[in-house]
Short mmCIF file of C-alpha atoms in Angstrom, two decimals:
data_model
loop_
_atom_site.label_atom_id
_atom_site.label_comp_id
_atom_site.label_asym_id
_atom_site.label_seq_id
_atom_site.Cartn_x
_atom_site.Cartn_y
_atom_site.Cartn_z
CA ILE A 6 -28.30 -15.07 -74.06
CA ASP A 7 -29.67 -11.98 -75.76
CA ASN A 8 -28.20 -8.83 -77.33
CA ARG A 9 -29.91 -6.54 -74.37
CA GLU A 10 -27.53 -3.87 -73.13
CA THR A 11 -25.73 -4.28 -69.79
CA TRP A 12 -24.18 -1.86 -67.19
CA GLY A 13 -21.13 0.03 -68.31
CA LYS A 14 -19.26 -0.83 -64.67
CA LYS A 15 -20.61 -3.14 -61.89
CA ILE A 16 -20.54 -0.10 -59.74
CA ASP A 17 -22.86 1.88 -61.83
CA PHE A 18 -25.36 -0.61 -61.15
CA LEU A 19 -24.47 -0.55 -57.51
CA LEU A 20 -24.82 3.26 -57.47
CA SER A 21 -27.92 3.33 -59.21
CA VAL A 22 -29.66 0.79 -56.67
CA ILE A 23 -28.11 2.37 -53.56
CA GLY A 24 -29.08 5.87 -55.16
CA PHE A 25 -32.72 4.80 -55.79
CA ALA A 26 -33.19 3.26 -52.31
CA VAL A 27 -31.66 5.66 -50.08
CA ASP A 28 -34.01 8.70 -50.40
CA LEU A 29 -35.72 11.53 -48.78
CA ALA A 30 -37.61 8.93 -46.59
CA ASN A 31 -34.40 8.36 -45.10
CA VAL A 32 -34.09 11.68 -43.92
CA TRP A 33 -37.50 12.77 -43.07
CA ARG A 34 -39.40 10.00 -41.90
CA PHE A 35 -37.03 7.51 -40.46
CA PRO A 36 -35.64 9.44 -37.62
CA TYR A 37 -39.45 10.98 -36.69
CA LEU A 38 -40.98 7.29 -36.66
CA CYS A 39 -38.02 6.29 -34.42
CA TYR A 40 -38.75 9.46 -32.02
CA LYS A 41 -42.50 8.59 -32.22
CA ASN A 42 -42.51 5.31 -31.62
CA GLY A 43 -40.24 4.84 -28.58
CA GLY A 44 -36.84 5.36 -29.94
CA GLY A 45 -34.71 2.67 -29.55
CA ALA A 46 -37.57 0.19 -29.23
CA PHE A 47 -38.83 1.14 -32.63
CA LEU A 48 -35.64 -0.65 -33.89
CA ILE A 49 -36.69 -4.03 -32.56
CA PRO A 50 -39.83 -4.35 -35.16
CA TYR A 51 -37.66 -2.47 -37.74
CA ILE A 52 -34.77 -4.55 -37.80
CA LEU A 53 -36.92 -7.87 -37.55
CA PHE A 54 -39.04 -7.00 -40.51
CA LEU A 55 -35.53 -5.96 -42.50
CA PHE A 56 -34.60 -9.51 -42.08
CA ILE A 57 -37.78 -11.32 -42.38
CA ALA A 58 -39.32 -9.23 -45.42
CA GLY A 59 -37.24 -6.51 -46.80
CA MET A 60 -34.24 -8.45 -47.48
CA PRO A 61 -35.76 -11.42 -49.27
CA LEU A 62 -37.89 -9.47 -51.29
CA PHE A 63 -35.07 -7.11 -52.26
CA TYR A 64 -33.15 -10.36 -53.21
CA MET A 65 -36.21 -11.97 -55.02
CA GLU A 66 -36.41 -8.97 -57.27
CA LEU A 67 -33.01 -8.47 -58.12
CA ALA A 68 -32.47 -12.28 -58.60
CA LEU A 69 -35.85 -12.36 -60.91
CA GLY A 70 -34.69 -9.21 -62.96
CA GLN A 71 -31.30 -10.74 -63.85
CA TYR A 72 -32.37 -14.15 -64.38
CA ASN A 73 -35.32 -13.28 -67.12
CA ARG A 74 -33.44 -9.94 -68.37
CA GLU A 75 -37.15 -8.41 -68.80
CA GLY A 76 -38.68 -5.38 -67.20
CA ALA A 77 -41.51 -5.36 -64.28
CA ALA A 78 -44.17 -6.71 -66.85
CA THR A 79 -42.66 -8.96 -69.17
CA VAL A 80 -40.83 -10.86 -66.31
CA TRP A 81 -44.25 -12.44 -65.97
CA LYS A 82 -43.54 -14.77 -68.58
CA ILE A 83 -42.56 -17.34 -66.01
CA CYS A 84 -46.30 -17.40 -64.95
CA PRO A 85 -48.45 -15.46 -67.41
CA VAL A 86 -51.60 -14.83 -65.35
CA PHE A 87 -49.59 -12.59 -63.12
CA LYS A 88 -48.65 -10.06 -65.72
CA GLY A 89 -51.04 -7.43 -64.21
CA VAL A 90 -48.94 -6.99 -61.16
CA GLY A 91 -46.07 -5.72 -63.43
CA TYR A 92 -48.85 -2.94 -64.94
CA THR A 93 -49.62 -2.26 -60.96
CA VAL A 94 -46.07 -1.56 -60.24
CA ILE A 95 -45.31 0.24 -63.47
CA LEU A 96 -48.23 2.47 -62.71
CA ILE A 97 -47.43 3.26 -59.22
CA ALA A 98 -43.88 4.14 -60.17
CA LEU A 99 -45.72 6.71 -62.80
CA TYR A 100 -48.19 8.09 -60.15
CA VAL A 101 -45.37 8.75 -57.43
CA GLY A 102 -43.26 10.58 -60.38
CA PHE A 103 -46.32 13.18 -60.28
CA TYR A 104 -45.42 14.48 -57.08
CA TYR A 105 -41.98 13.35 -56.07
CA ASN A 106 -40.59 15.67 -59.19
CA VAL A 107 -42.32 18.44 -57.31
CA ILE A 108 -40.52 17.80 -53.92
CA ILE A 109 -37.20 18.15 -55.81
CA ALA A 110 -38.48 21.18 -57.61
CA TRP A 111 -39.03 22.84 -53.84
CA SER A 112 -35.39 21.83 -53.00
CA LEU A 113 -34.14 23.65 -56.29
CA HIS A 114 -36.09 26.58 -55.56
CA TYR A 115 -34.60 26.81 -51.95
CA LEU A 116 -31.21 26.17 -53.66
CA PHE A 117 -31.62 29.25 -55.68
CA SER A 118 -33.10 31.12 -52.78
CA SER A 119 -29.99 30.35 -50.77
CA MET A 120 -27.41 32.16 -52.82
CA THR A 121 -27.71 35.24 -51.15
CA THR A 122 -25.72 36.97 -48.33
CA GLU A 123 -29.02 36.70 -45.88
CA LEU A 124 -31.24 33.69 -46.15
CA PRO A 125 -34.76 34.91 -47.11
CA TRP A 126 -36.15 32.68 -44.50
CA LEU A 127 -34.22 34.52 -41.46
CA LYS A 128 -36.46 37.36 -40.52
CA CYS A 129 -40.07 38.79 -41.02
CA GLY A 130 -40.81 41.75 -43.24
CA ASN A 131 -40.64 40.29 -46.71
CA SER A 132 -43.29 40.75 -49.20
CA TRP A 133 -44.76 37.25 -48.47
CA ASN A 134 -44.70 37.61 -44.70
CA SER A 135 -48.14 38.00 -42.62
CA VAL A 136 -48.78 40.53 -40.08
CA ASN A 137 -48.71 37.73 -37.46
CA CYS A 138 -44.94 36.68 -38.32
CA THR A 139 -42.90 36.63 -35.35
CA GLU A 140 -39.22 36.21 -34.72
CA PHE A 141 -38.27 33.84 -31.50
CA ASN A 142 -34.89 34.81 -30.66
CA GLY A 143 -34.97 33.18 -27.43
CA SER A 144 -37.38 31.03 -25.83
CA LEU A 145 -41.13 30.90 -26.47
CA PRO A 146 -44.09 32.48 -24.82
CA ASP A 147 -45.48 29.85 -22.07
CA ASN A 148 -48.86 29.36 -23.82
CA SER A 149 -47.65 28.57 -27.38
CA THR A 150 -48.65 25.59 -29.06
CA SER A 151 -45.62 23.24 -30.44
CA TYR A 152 -42.82 24.88 -31.98
CA ALA A 153 -42.89 22.46 -35.10
CA LYS A 154 -46.88 23.50 -35.42
CA ASN A 155 -46.22 27.36 -35.45
CA LYS A 156 -47.05 28.72 -38.70
CA ASN A 157 -45.82 32.16 -38.05
CA THR A 158 -42.08 31.62 -37.75
CA PRO A 159 -40.19 33.40 -40.80
CA ALA A 160 -39.03 30.12 -41.84
CA ALA A 161 -42.77 28.32 -41.80
CA GLU A 162 -43.96 31.63 -43.48
CA TYR A 163 -41.41 31.42 -46.10
CA TYR A 164 -42.25 27.77 -46.90
CA GLU A 165 -46.28 28.01 -46.91
CA ARG A 166 -46.59 31.67 -48.27
CA GLY A 167 -43.27 32.40 -49.99
CA VAL A 168 -42.69 29.40 -51.90
CA LEU A 169 -46.12 27.24 -51.92
CA ASN A 170 -48.54 30.15 -51.59
CA LEU A 171 -50.54 28.14 -49.80
CA HIS A 172 -52.26 31.03 -48.06
CA GLU A 173 -54.21 31.90 -51.35
CA SER A 174 -55.82 28.35 -51.31
CA SER A 175 -58.91 27.45 -49.11
CA GLY A 176 -58.67 23.74 -49.84
CA ILE A 177 -58.17 20.92 -52.39
CA GLU A 178 -61.24 22.41 -54.24
CA ASP A 179 -59.59 25.97 -54.63
CA LEU A 180 -56.25 25.12 -56.39
CA GLY A 181 -55.77 28.41 -58.39
CA TRP A 182 -52.85 28.79 -61.33
CA PRO A 183 -49.39 27.27 -61.17
CA ARG A 184 -46.89 29.38 -59.41
CA TRP A 185 -44.18 30.40 -62.48
CA GLN A 186 -41.09 30.10 -60.05
CA LEU A 187 -42.09 26.32 -59.02
CA VAL A 188 -42.85 25.89 -62.77
CA LEU A 189 -39.51 26.87 -63.91
CA CYS A 190 -37.94 24.66 -60.98
CA LEU A 191 -40.26 21.52 -62.53
CA VAL A 192 -38.94 22.32 -65.91
CA VAL A 193 -35.31 21.91 -64.91
CA VAL A 194 -36.13 18.92 -62.79
CA VAL A 195 -37.89 17.19 -65.77
CA PHE A 196 -35.04 18.20 -68.33
CA ILE A 197 -32.51 16.70 -65.86
CA LEU A 198 -34.39 13.32 -65.63
CA TYR A 199 -34.95 13.28 -69.30
CA PHE A 200 -31.29 13.68 -70.46
CA SER A 201 -30.30 11.23 -67.46
CA LEU A 202 -32.27 8.73 -69.19
CA TRP A 203 -33.06 8.91 -72.71
CA LYS A 204 -29.85 7.25 -73.62
CA GLY A 205 -30.46 3.67 -71.54
CA VAL A 206 -28.62 2.46 -68.56
CA LYS A 207 -25.29 3.37 -69.67
CA SER A 208 -25.82 7.28 -68.96
CA SER A 209 -27.87 6.31 -65.71
CA GLY A 210 -25.62 5.40 -63.04
CA LYS A 211 -23.19 8.54 -63.11
CA VAL A 212 -25.21 11.16 -61.37
CA GLN A 213 -39.84 2.15 -25.43
CA PRO A 214 -43.18 1.31 -24.84
CA TRP A 215 -43.99 -0.70 -28.09
CA ILE A 216 -46.55 -3.33 -27.15
CA ASN A 217 -49.40 -1.11 -25.89
CA LYS A 218 -52.34 0.11 -27.51
CA HIS A 219 -50.56 1.85 -30.14
CA GLY A 220 -48.52 -1.62 -30.81
CA MET A 221 -50.30 -2.35 -34.06
CA ILE A 222 -49.09 1.34 -35.25
CA VAL A 223 -45.54 0.68 -34.48
CA TRP A 224 -45.46 -2.62 -36.31
CA THR A 225 -46.96 -0.94 -39.45
CA ASP A 226 -44.90 2.04 -39.00
CA ALA A 227 -42.07 -0.23 -38.97
CA ALA A 228 -43.08 -2.47 -41.84
CA THR A 229 -43.95 0.37 -44.64
CA GLN A 230 -40.87 2.28 -43.62
CA ILE A 231 -38.73 -0.66 -44.42
CA PHE A 232 -40.66 -1.32 -47.68
CA TYR A 233 -40.69 2.46 -48.79
CA SER A 234 -37.00 2.83 -47.77
CA LEU A 235 -35.74 -0.32 -49.57
CA GLY A 236 -37.98 0.26 -52.77
CA ALA A 237 -39.02 -3.20 -53.19
CA GLY A 238 -42.21 -3.49 -55.20
CA PHE A 239 -41.80 -0.40 -57.36
CA GLY A 240 -40.43 -2.53 -60.44
CA VAL A 241 -37.06 -0.36 -60.21
CA LEU A 242 -35.20 -3.26 -58.44
CA ILE A 243 -36.16 -5.60 -61.56
CA ALA A 244 -35.63 -2.97 -64.15
CA PHE A 245 -32.25 -2.29 -63.13
CA SER A 246 -30.95 -5.84 -62.46
CA SER A 247 -32.27 -7.02 -65.90
CA TYR A 248 -29.30 -5.04 -67.55
CA ASN A 249 -26.83 -6.94 -65.08
CA LYS A 250 -24.56 -9.61 -66.58
CA PHE A 251 -26.09 -13.21 -66.30
CA ASP A 252 -23.44 -14.33 -63.67
CA ASN A 253 -23.32 -11.26 -61.50
CA ASN A 254 -23.52 -12.28 -57.58
CA CYS A 255 -27.06 -10.33 -57.07
CA TYR A 256 -26.96 -12.14 -53.52
CA ARG A 257 -24.11 -10.28 -52.48
CA ASP A 258 -25.56 -6.97 -54.02
CA ALA A 259 -28.98 -7.36 -52.25
CA LEU A 260 -27.22 -7.73 -48.54
CA LEU A 261 -24.63 -4.62 -49.71
CA THR A 262 -27.37 -2.21 -50.83
CA SER A 263 -30.06 -2.83 -48.07
CA THR A 264 -27.41 -2.76 -45.53
CA VAL A 265 -26.00 0.68 -46.87
CA ASN A 266 -29.68 1.91 -47.09
CA CYS A 267 -30.32 1.09 -43.30
CA VAL A 268 -27.16 2.61 -42.04
CA THR A 269 -27.75 5.73 -44.04
CA SER A 270 -31.22 5.66 -42.32
CA PHE A 271 -29.27 5.57 -38.78
CA PHE A 272 -26.74 8.11 -39.62
CA SER A 273 -29.52 10.43 -40.88
CA GLY A 274 -31.29 10.06 -37.45
CA PHE A 275 -28.42 11.22 -35.71
CA ALA A 276 -27.69 14.11 -38.10
CA ILE A 277 -31.70 15.30 -37.65
CA PHE A 278 -31.75 14.89 -34.01
CA SER A 279 -28.82 16.84 -33.45
CA VAL A 280 -30.29 19.57 -35.26
CA LEU A 281 -33.59 19.27 -33.57
CA GLY A 282 -31.80 19.07 -30.15
CA TYR A 283 -30.26 22.49 -30.84
CA MET A 284 -33.43 24.03 -32.01
CA ALA A 285 -35.09 22.83 -28.62
CA LYS A 286 -32.40 24.29 -26.80
CA LYS A 287 -32.10 27.46 -28.39
CA HIS A 288 -36.06 28.11 -28.08
CA GLY A 289 -36.14 26.63 -24.73
CA VAL A 290 -38.72 24.14 -25.23
CA LYS A 291 -38.47 20.13 -25.26
CA VAL A 292 -37.48 17.94 -28.15
CA GLU A 293 -40.93 16.84 -28.95
CA ASN A 294 -42.23 20.45 -29.67
CA VAL A 295 -39.63 20.62 -32.50
CA ALA A 296 -39.92 17.26 -33.84
CA THR A 297 -41.81 16.63 -37.12
CA GLU A 298 -41.75 14.57 -40.38
CA GLY A 299 -42.00 15.23 -43.92
CA ALA A 300 -41.76 18.55 -45.64
CA GLY A 301 -42.07 20.40 -42.32
CA LEU A 302 -38.76 19.02 -41.34
CA VAL A 303 -36.61 19.56 -44.25
CA PHE A 304 -38.13 22.78 -45.58
CA ILE A 305 -39.03 24.81 -42.36
CA ILE A 306 -37.11 23.36 -38.96
CA TYR A 307 -33.84 22.25 -41.09
CA PRO A 308 -33.59 25.66 -43.03
CA GLU A 309 -34.13 27.57 -39.82
CA ALA A 310 -31.34 25.69 -37.94
CA ILE A 311 -28.56 26.57 -40.88
CA SER A 312 -29.67 29.93 -40.71
CA THR A 313 -28.54 30.50 -37.48
CA LEU A 314 -24.96 28.62 -38.13
CA PRO A 315 -22.28 30.93 -39.10
CA GLY A 316 -21.48 30.65 -42.87
CA SER A 317 -25.13 30.01 -43.23
CA THR A 318 -25.32 30.39 -46.83
CA PHE A 319 -22.66 28.01 -47.34
CA TRP A 320 -24.61 25.65 -45.45
CA ALA A 321 -28.02 25.70 -46.98
CA ILE A 322 -26.49 25.37 -50.63
CA VAL A 323 -24.71 22.04 -49.26
CA PHE A 324 -28.06 21.17 -47.58
CA PHE A 325 -30.29 21.65 -50.47
CA ILE A 326 -27.48 20.28 -53.04
CA MET A 327 -27.80 16.97 -50.91
CA LEU A 328 -31.82 17.07 -51.12
CA LEU A 329 -31.54 17.40 -54.72
CA THR A 330 -29.15 14.44 -55.40
CA LEU A 331 -31.26 12.30 -53.09
CA GLY A 332 -34.31 12.96 -54.87
CA ILE A 333 -32.88 13.09 -58.53
CA ASP A 334 -31.60 9.41 -58.39
CA SER A 335 -34.72 8.01 -56.71
CA ALA A 336 -36.82 9.65 -59.22
CA MET A 337 -34.77 8.44 -62.18
CA GLY A 338 -35.22 5.02 -60.89
CA GLY A 339 -38.69 5.19 -60.63
CA MET A 340 -38.98 6.68 -64.52
CA GLU A 341 -36.59 3.95 -65.43
CA ALA A 342 -38.91 1.32 -64.46
CA VAL A 343 -41.84 2.67 -66.27
CA ILE A 344 -39.42 3.08 -69.40
CA THR A 345 -37.87 -0.60 -69.03
CA GLY A 346 -41.29 -2.01 -68.07
CA LEU A 347 -43.15 -0.79 -70.90
CA SER A 348 -40.70 -1.05 -73.78
CA ASP A 349 -39.88 -4.58 -73.08
CA ASP A 350 -43.57 -5.23 -73.58
CA PHE A 351 -43.96 -3.07 -76.44
CA LYS A 352 -40.96 -3.27 -78.74
CA ILE A 353 -42.36 0.04 -80.73
CA LEU A 354 -41.57 2.14 -77.75
CA LYS A 355 -37.85 0.21 -77.34
CA ARG A 356 -37.31 1.38 -81.14
CA ASN A 357 -38.23 5.04 -79.96
CA ARG A 358 -36.86 4.92 -76.59
CA LYS A 359 -35.60 8.91 -76.99
CA LEU A 360 -39.16 9.57 -77.85
CA PHE A 361 -40.92 7.33 -75.29
CA THR A 362 -38.62 8.98 -72.49
CA PHE A 363 -39.61 12.44 -73.42
CA ALA A 364 -43.36 11.56 -73.65
CA THR A 365 -42.83 9.90 -70.01
CA ALA A 366 -41.08 12.93 -68.75
CA PHE A 367 -43.58 15.49 -70.04
CA GLY A 368 -46.81 13.62 -69.08
CA THR A 369 -45.22 13.39 -65.49
CA PHE A 370 -44.48 17.35 -65.76
CA LEU A 371 -48.09 18.11 -67.07
CA PHE A 372 -49.80 15.97 -64.03
CA ALA A 373 -47.30 17.64 -61.65
CA LEU A 374 -48.42 21.05 -62.55
CA LEU A 375 -51.41 20.36 -60.25
CA CYS A 376 -48.85 20.34 -57.52
CA VAL A 377 -47.19 23.38 -58.07
CA THR A 378 -50.54 25.43 -57.81
CA ASN A 379 -51.64 27.73 -54.77
CA GLY A 380 -53.70 24.74 -53.28
CA GLY A 381 -50.70 22.08 -54.58
CA MET A 382 -49.83 20.76 -51.46
CA TYR A 383 -53.13 19.31 -50.99
CA VAL A 384 -52.95 17.39 -54.32
CA LEU A 385 -49.65 16.53 -53.15
CA THR A 386 -50.82 15.13 -49.82
CA LEU A 387 -53.59 13.35 -51.34
CA LEU A 388 -51.20 11.64 -53.58
CA ASP A 389 -48.44 10.90 -51.21
CA ARG A 390 -50.95 9.13 -49.03
CA HIS A 391 -52.68 6.91 -51.63
CA ALA A 392 -50.66 6.74 -54.84
CA ALA A 393 -47.90 4.09 -53.33
CA GLY A 394 -49.73 3.47 -49.95
CA THR A 395 -51.99 0.00 -49.89
CA SER A 396 -51.31 -0.55 -53.33
CA ILE A 397 -47.56 -0.97 -53.40
CA LEU A 398 -47.92 -3.30 -50.53
CA PHE A 399 -50.65 -5.33 -52.35
CA GLY A 400 -48.45 -5.38 -55.51
CA VAL A 401 -45.45 -7.00 -53.62
CA LEU A 402 -47.56 -9.03 -51.90
CA ILE A 403 -49.06 -10.58 -55.43
CA GLU A 404 -45.45 -10.57 -56.65
CA ALA A 405 -44.39 -12.86 -53.71
CA ILE A 406 -47.20 -15.25 -54.01
CA GLY A 407 -46.51 -15.40 -57.95
CA VAL A 408 -42.93 -16.24 -57.77
CA SER A 409 -43.02 -18.22 -54.78
CA TRP A 410 -46.34 -20.47 -54.96
CA PHE A 411 -47.04 -20.45 -58.68
CA TYR A 412 -43.58 -20.30 -60.28
CA GLY A 413 -42.33 -22.24 -57.13
CA VAL A 414 -39.28 -21.61 -54.70
CA ASP A 415 -37.64 -24.76 -55.75
CA ARG A 416 -37.46 -23.71 -59.55
CA PHE A 417 -36.45 -20.02 -58.63
CA SER A 418 -33.82 -21.36 -56.40
CA GLU A 419 -32.48 -23.61 -59.42
CA ASP A 420 -32.28 -20.65 -61.65
CA ILE A 421 -30.28 -18.56 -59.17
CA GLU A 422 -28.04 -21.58 -59.06
CA ARG A 423 -27.92 -21.40 -62.75
CA MET A 424 -26.29 -17.63 -62.66
CA MET A 425 -24.33 -18.04 -59.50
CA GLY A 426 -23.39 -21.52 -59.07
CA PHE A 427 -25.22 -22.13 -55.54
CA LYS A 428 -28.68 -22.49 -54.25
CA PRO A 429 -30.06 -19.53 -51.82
CA GLY A 430 -30.16 -21.35 -48.23
CA LEU A 431 -33.03 -22.68 -46.75
CA TYR A 432 -33.53 -19.45 -44.57
CA TRP A 433 -34.28 -17.37 -47.79
CA ARG A 434 -36.51 -20.14 -49.18
CA LEU A 435 -38.71 -20.29 -46.22
CA CYS A 436 -39.03 -16.25 -45.98
CA TRP A 437 -40.21 -16.30 -49.78
CA LYS A 438 -42.73 -19.02 -49.31
CA TYR A 439 -44.03 -18.38 -45.99
CA VAL A 440 -42.89 -15.76 -43.81
CA SER A 441 -42.66 -12.77 -46.17
CA PRO A 442 -46.38 -13.42 -47.90
CA ALA A 443 -48.01 -13.65 -44.41
CA PHE A 444 -46.09 -10.56 -43.30
CA LEU A 445 -47.23 -8.70 -46.34
CA LEU A 446 -50.52 -9.64 -45.70
CA PHE A 447 -50.70 -8.59 -42.27
CA VAL A 448 -49.53 -5.22 -43.29
CA VAL A 449 -51.93 -4.81 -46.22
CA ILE A 450 -54.95 -5.42 -43.84
CA ALA A 451 -53.60 -2.98 -41.30
CA SER A 452 -52.99 -0.11 -43.91
CA LEU A 453 -56.60 -0.33 -44.86
CA THR A 454 -57.81 0.78 -41.60
CA SER A 455 -55.90 4.31 -42.01
CA SER A 456 -57.54 7.55 -40.54
CA ASP A 457 -59.14 10.35 -42.73
CA LEU A 458 -56.54 12.57 -44.88
CA SER A 459 -55.83 15.95 -43.41
CA TYR A 460 -52.94 18.43 -43.75
CA ASP A 461 -52.38 20.40 -40.48
CA ASN A 462 -55.91 21.73 -39.42
CA TYR A 463 -57.37 21.38 -42.85
CA VAL A 464 -59.48 17.92 -43.03
CA PHE A 465 -60.10 16.68 -46.90
CA PRO A 466 -63.71 16.41 -48.20
CA GLU A 467 -65.16 12.98 -48.96
CA TRP A 468 -64.92 13.41 -52.65
CA ALA A 469 -60.92 13.97 -52.04
CA ASN A 470 -60.66 10.65 -50.09
CA GLN A 471 -62.72 8.72 -52.76
CA ILE A 472 -60.52 10.29 -55.55
CA GLY A 473 -57.62 8.97 -53.53
CA TRP A 474 -58.78 5.39 -53.35
CA GLY A 475 -59.92 5.58 -56.91
CA VAL A 476 -56.02 6.10 -57.64
CA ALA A 477 -55.15 3.48 -55.55
CA LEU A 478 -57.58 0.93 -56.84
CA SER A 479 -56.59 2.04 -60.53
CA SER A 480 -53.36 0.21 -60.07
CA MET A 481 -54.42 -2.78 -57.91
CA LEU A 482 -57.27 -3.81 -60.32
CA MET A 483 -54.56 -4.28 -62.85
CA VAL A 484 -54.20 -7.90 -61.43
CA PRO A 485 -57.73 -9.23 -61.79
CA SER A 486 -58.43 -7.34 -64.82
CA TYR A 487 -55.45 -8.80 -66.60
CA ALA A 488 -55.91 -12.30 -65.14
CA MET A 489 -59.39 -12.41 -66.70
CA TYR A 490 -58.28 -10.86 -69.81
CA LYS A 491 -55.31 -13.69 -70.32
CA PHE A 492 -58.20 -16.31 -69.27
CA CYS A 493 -60.52 -15.25 -71.75
CA SER A 494 -57.88 -14.90 -74.51
CA LEU A 495 -56.74 -18.26 -74.56
CA SER A 496 -58.42 -21.53 -76.30
CA GLY A 497 -59.17 -24.86 -74.73
CA THR A 498 -60.85 -26.41 -72.08
CA PHE A 499 -61.24 -24.73 -68.72
CA ARG A 500 -58.39 -26.93 -67.37
CA GLU A 501 -56.17 -26.29 -70.42
CA ARG A 502 -56.71 -22.39 -69.86
CA ILE A 503 -55.73 -22.31 -66.34
CA ALA A 504 -52.58 -24.61 -67.04
CA TYR A 505 -51.56 -22.29 -69.67
CA CYS A 506 -52.30 -19.15 -67.49
CA ILE A 507 -49.98 -20.56 -64.62
CA THR A 508 -47.31 -22.51 -66.68
CA PRO A 509 -44.22 -20.53 -67.75
CA GLU A 510 -44.46 -19.90 -71.31
CA HIS A 511 -41.40 -21.86 -72.54
CA GLU A 512 -43.03 -25.04 -71.10
CA HIS A 513 -46.32 -24.15 -73.03
CA HIS A 514 -45.44 -27.45 -75.11
CA MET A 515 -45.73 -29.55 -71.80
CA VAL A 516 -49.61 -28.40 -71.45
CA ALA A 517 -50.48 -30.04 -74.81
CA GLU A 518 -48.68 -33.18 -73.38
CA GLY A 519 -50.89 -32.99 -70.26
CA LYS A 520 -47.78 -32.51 -67.79
CA VAL A 521 -48.78 -29.58 -65.71
CA ARG A 522 -46.54 -29.57 -62.59
CA GLN A 523 -48.88 -27.06 -60.90
CA PHE A 524 -51.33 -29.68 -60.88
CA LYS A 525 -49.69 -31.96 -58.62
CA LEU A 526 -49.43 -31.57 -54.71
CA ARG A 527 -45.57 -32.12 -54.96
CA HIS A 528 -45.37 -28.43 -56.28
CA TRP A 529 -47.28 -26.84 -53.88
CA LEU A 530 -45.36 -28.58 -51.11
CA ALA A 531 -41.86 -28.19 -52.39
CA ILE A 532 -39.13 -25.66 -50.86
#
């Protein structure tokens, strides 16, 4: 086929894909969404979406990368007009790297801080504590707000004042200077990423009431969670699978890795809620008063629970090492998508992989500095909402349409048969062509109706929302801009240009002969 490098061992590929798919969202988002949307009832839309969209698209990306042996942009030699979506997902992976590495840096900061006999977030009276800091050893006063929102516990103050220095910023317009402790942690994270990736893939695998007025929210929550959690659409699965051997059984890989990912989510749900239950009992409040999602869960509630255990230092070290490993391999996946995607497209980057990897790592480090300032949490919240929100769903929608409708499900199925000796069943073909795109369209539209951006009681100014949408649009606009560029750069009649745009590159000679299968109705009806 070609001299593209392949994975050293099959297990390296599987561990890399699982490592990318199983990330912090499994720990801090899934359990809370389950709880917020009616517990067990949430699993119905979750499992439904896993089967009709999550798994089919996961399988599609693995097969696409493996058959064409290209990164996220050049894989579109199968339908040149769609190459822009490759740049969309590469940009999204890059944007996510800007803030995701910062969360890993916090974990590293906590890991270093845990190496003491008494954990620093156990008591008040430290240099970072405010006069309002209160230690609750028993139950809370009756009139207090929910425990999770209480900003004056030692653990909450350690996170917001000791680590982030958030109290010295009045909002996103007042960032201040980067915190040197976090900058050092960020440098360590970026170095780990660089040394894991500079050689290429040989080195990377080693390291209840749910239909009510909130019905819509439950369904969109379930849909976006499946997506983020499996990681389709970041260009990572295409990049990883492009290094597989040609006849590798990626069907089995898709089923195995997506199952492992969801089982991990369930398992972490049990672990998280046993801790939340323990905290609720300790403070004499209901579970909903301690339940929270995101950074507050893993950097405030969990560390506080750990600090009350016997041998707390040991458990804190183990917990933060777990967060580090969960974060690092997902960050590696994102960066590999950028590097493979662009170096397959621009051969000069491929020849200078070490230098290009360094430039990418250093670039993400510079942007990430905005997120480690006093007001960095506001920048991080903005990026977290907009960098990979609507844009990632849009990217996968275009990808699904490009493969299933323009390239053709029948042709894609023949490619899979060439690799593995069997065609995908009717179920997969129907999902690829009709069910998944329809479902994605619904989720994209639902994600546009999101509320204003806020962090706790701070509501972001209008200009910040506009910057956020600007970030989201910058990646999405790659699709129409590249399509227009491609069309205008071709010569010939209007009909010929269209034909060249939507015909796979290896069949361009057929356009000259007037044999364009996309101009026949049979192509669009095939399944």
